Amino acid sequence: MHKQDTRSPLSRATGLGSASKGVGHWWAERVTAIALVPLTIWFLASVITVTGRDHAGVVTWLRTPSATICMVLLLVALFYHMALGLQVVIEDYVHSGARFPVLIAIRLGCFALAVTGIVVTLRISLGG
């Protein structure tokens, strides 16, 4: 026998799906997007500034504290924003058992790229 559900549609939806978790994800995407605007402008201006310099000149630029900090912030915001965006795409368009492994692979890949970029930036800035 099929049990009849007497709850209202609102009662059934409370605490399920995007009603409880989607807002945080949405805010994280917006905050990282806003953070990426000035960081990207800084990065593009910096690339223009160091264009034509030799390797030593670029290393000297990256060793300044402000450049190191901004580069690390750019990498964190960029790869976190990328992971959030790709997660939404996978959740919307992958409807098979591959969804979970693909989401894990995306998270690990973005994390690995961010860590690699940060380690390289710190090694250069600390003279390693």
Short mmCIF file of C-alpha atoms in Angstrom, two decimals:
data_model
loop_
_atom_site.label_atom_id
_atom_site.label_comp_id
_atom_site.label_asym_id
_atom_site.label_seq_id
_atom_site.Cartn_x
_atom_site.Cartn_y
_atom_site.Cartn_z
CA MET A 1 0.00 0.00 0.00
CA HIS A 2 1.09 3.55 -0.71
CA LYS A 3 1.09 5.81 2.33
CA GLN A 4 -0.57 9.18 1.71
CA ASP A 5 1.50 12.24 2.59
CA THR A 6 -0.64 14.87 4.29
CA ARG A 7 2.08 17.50 4.65
CA SER A 8 1.94 20.72 2.64
CA PRO A 9 4.36 21.22 -0.27
CA LEU A 10 6.26 23.79 1.81
CA SER A 11 6.58 21.35 4.68
CA ARG A 12 7.94 18.67 2.34
CA ALA A 13 10.48 21.05 0.79
CA THR A 14 11.81 22.52 4.03
CA GLY A 15 15.42 21.52 4.56
CA LEU A 16 15.79 19.70 1.24
CA GLY A 17 17.89 20.49 -1.80
CA SER A 18 18.83 24.04 -2.64
CA ALA A 19 16.52 25.37 0.05
CA SER A 20 19.19 24.59 2.65
CA LYS A 21 22.56 24.46 0.87
CA GLY A 22 22.24 26.48 -2.32
CA VAL A 23 22.35 29.91 -0.70
CA GLY A 24 25.82 29.36 0.75
CA HIS A 25 27.12 28.10 -2.59
CA TRP A 26 25.55 31.05 -4.38
CA TRP A 27 27.12 33.54 -1.96
CA ALA A 28 30.54 31.87 -2.25
CA GLU A 29 30.39 32.20 -6.03
CA ARG A 30 29.46 35.87 -5.80
CA VAL A 31 32.08 36.74 -3.19
CA THR A 32 34.85 35.04 -5.16
CA ALA A 33 33.67 36.73 -8.36
CA ILE A 34 33.79 40.13 -6.68
CA ALA A 35 37.24 39.37 -5.23
CA LEU A 36 38.48 38.32 -8.66
CA VAL A 37 37.65 41.69 -10.26
CA PRO A 38 40.33 43.80 -8.52
CA LEU A 39 42.77 40.88 -8.37
CA THR A 40 42.47 40.30 -12.12
CA ILE A 41 42.90 44.00 -12.84
CA TRP A 42 45.99 44.00 -10.60
CA PHE A 43 47.36 40.92 -12.38
CA LEU A 44 46.83 42.36 -15.86
CA ALA A 45 48.40 45.67 -14.86
CA SER A 46 51.34 43.78 -13.36
CA VAL A 47 51.84 41.68 -16.48
CA ILE A 48 51.89 44.86 -18.55
CA THR A 49 54.38 46.42 -16.11
CA VAL A 50 56.81 43.48 -16.17
CA THR A 51 56.56 42.95 -19.94
CA GLY A 52 60.02 43.35 -21.42
CA ARG A 53 61.85 42.61 -18.20
CA ASP A 54 64.22 39.70 -17.97
CA HIS A 55 63.73 36.75 -15.61
CA ALA A 56 65.54 38.47 -12.76
CA GLY A 57 63.30 41.52 -13.10
CA VAL A 58 60.13 39.44 -12.88
CA VAL A 59 61.50 37.54 -9.87
CA THR A 60 62.38 40.83 -8.18
CA TRP A 61 58.82 42.06 -8.79
CA LEU A 62 57.27 38.85 -7.40
CA ARG A 63 59.47 39.06 -4.30
CA THR A 64 57.80 42.27 -3.19
CA PRO A 65 55.38 41.51 -0.34
CA SER A 66 52.39 43.10 -2.05
CA ALA A 67 52.92 41.11 -5.26
CA THR A 68 53.34 37.85 -3.35
CA ILE A 69 50.21 38.43 -1.25
CA CYS A 70 48.11 39.48 -4.25
CA MET A 71 49.30 36.50 -6.29
CA VAL A 72 48.40 34.04 -3.52
CA LEU A 73 44.99 35.70 -3.06
CA LEU A 74 44.41 35.56 -6.83
CA LEU A 75 45.26 31.85 -6.95
CA VAL A 76 43.00 31.00 -4.01
CA ALA A 77 40.03 33.00 -5.32
CA LEU A 78 40.52 31.81 -8.90
CA PHE A 79 40.66 28.10 -8.23
CA TYR A 80 37.95 28.16 -5.56
CA HIS A 81 35.65 30.06 -7.93
CA MET A 82 36.51 27.62 -10.70
CA ALA A 83 35.69 24.61 -8.50
CA LEU A 84 32.35 26.14 -7.50
CA GLY A 85 31.41 26.91 -11.10
CA LEU A 86 32.39 23.48 -12.41
CA GLN A 87 30.45 21.86 -9.57
CA VAL A 88 27.28 23.64 -10.68
CA VAL A 89 27.82 22.54 -14.29
CA ILE A 90 28.33 18.90 -13.26
CA GLU A 91 25.34 18.92 -10.91
CA ASP A 92 23.13 20.40 -13.63
CA TYR A 93 24.20 18.26 -16.58
CA VAL A 94 25.60 14.94 -15.33
CA HIS A 95 22.78 12.61 -14.34
CA SER A 96 24.64 9.33 -14.04
CA GLY A 97 26.66 7.49 -11.45
CA ALA A 98 29.72 9.39 -12.68
CA ARG A 99 28.57 12.59 -10.97
CA PHE A 100 30.23 11.96 -7.61
CA PRO A 101 33.62 10.79 -8.96
CA VAL A 102 33.70 13.74 -11.38
CA LEU A 103 32.92 16.19 -8.57
CA ILE A 104 35.72 14.69 -6.45
CA ALA A 105 38.14 14.87 -9.40
CA ILE A 106 37.25 18.51 -10.02
CA ARG A 107 37.74 19.45 -6.37
CA LEU A 108 41.06 17.61 -6.15
CA GLY A 109 42.26 19.05 -9.47
CA CYS A 110 41.43 22.63 -8.48
CA PHE A 111 43.03 22.10 -5.08
CA ALA A 112 46.17 20.65 -6.67
CA LEU A 113 46.45 23.54 -9.13
CA ALA A 114 45.97 26.13 -6.37
CA VAL A 115 48.53 24.49 -4.09
CA THR A 116 51.03 24.19 -6.95
CA GLY A 117 50.65 27.87 -7.82
CA ILE A 118 50.96 28.95 -4.21
CA VAL A 119 54.03 26.79 -3.57
CA VAL A 120 55.74 28.11 -6.71
CA THR A 121 54.89 31.71 -5.79
CA LEU A 122 56.23 31.26 -2.26
CA ARG A 123 59.39 29.50 -3.45
CA ILE A 124 60.13 32.36 -5.83
CA SER A 125 59.29 35.06 -3.30
CA LEU A 126 61.32 33.43 -0.51
CA GLY A 127 64.29 32.85 -2.77
CA GLY A 128 64.06 29.07 -3.02
#
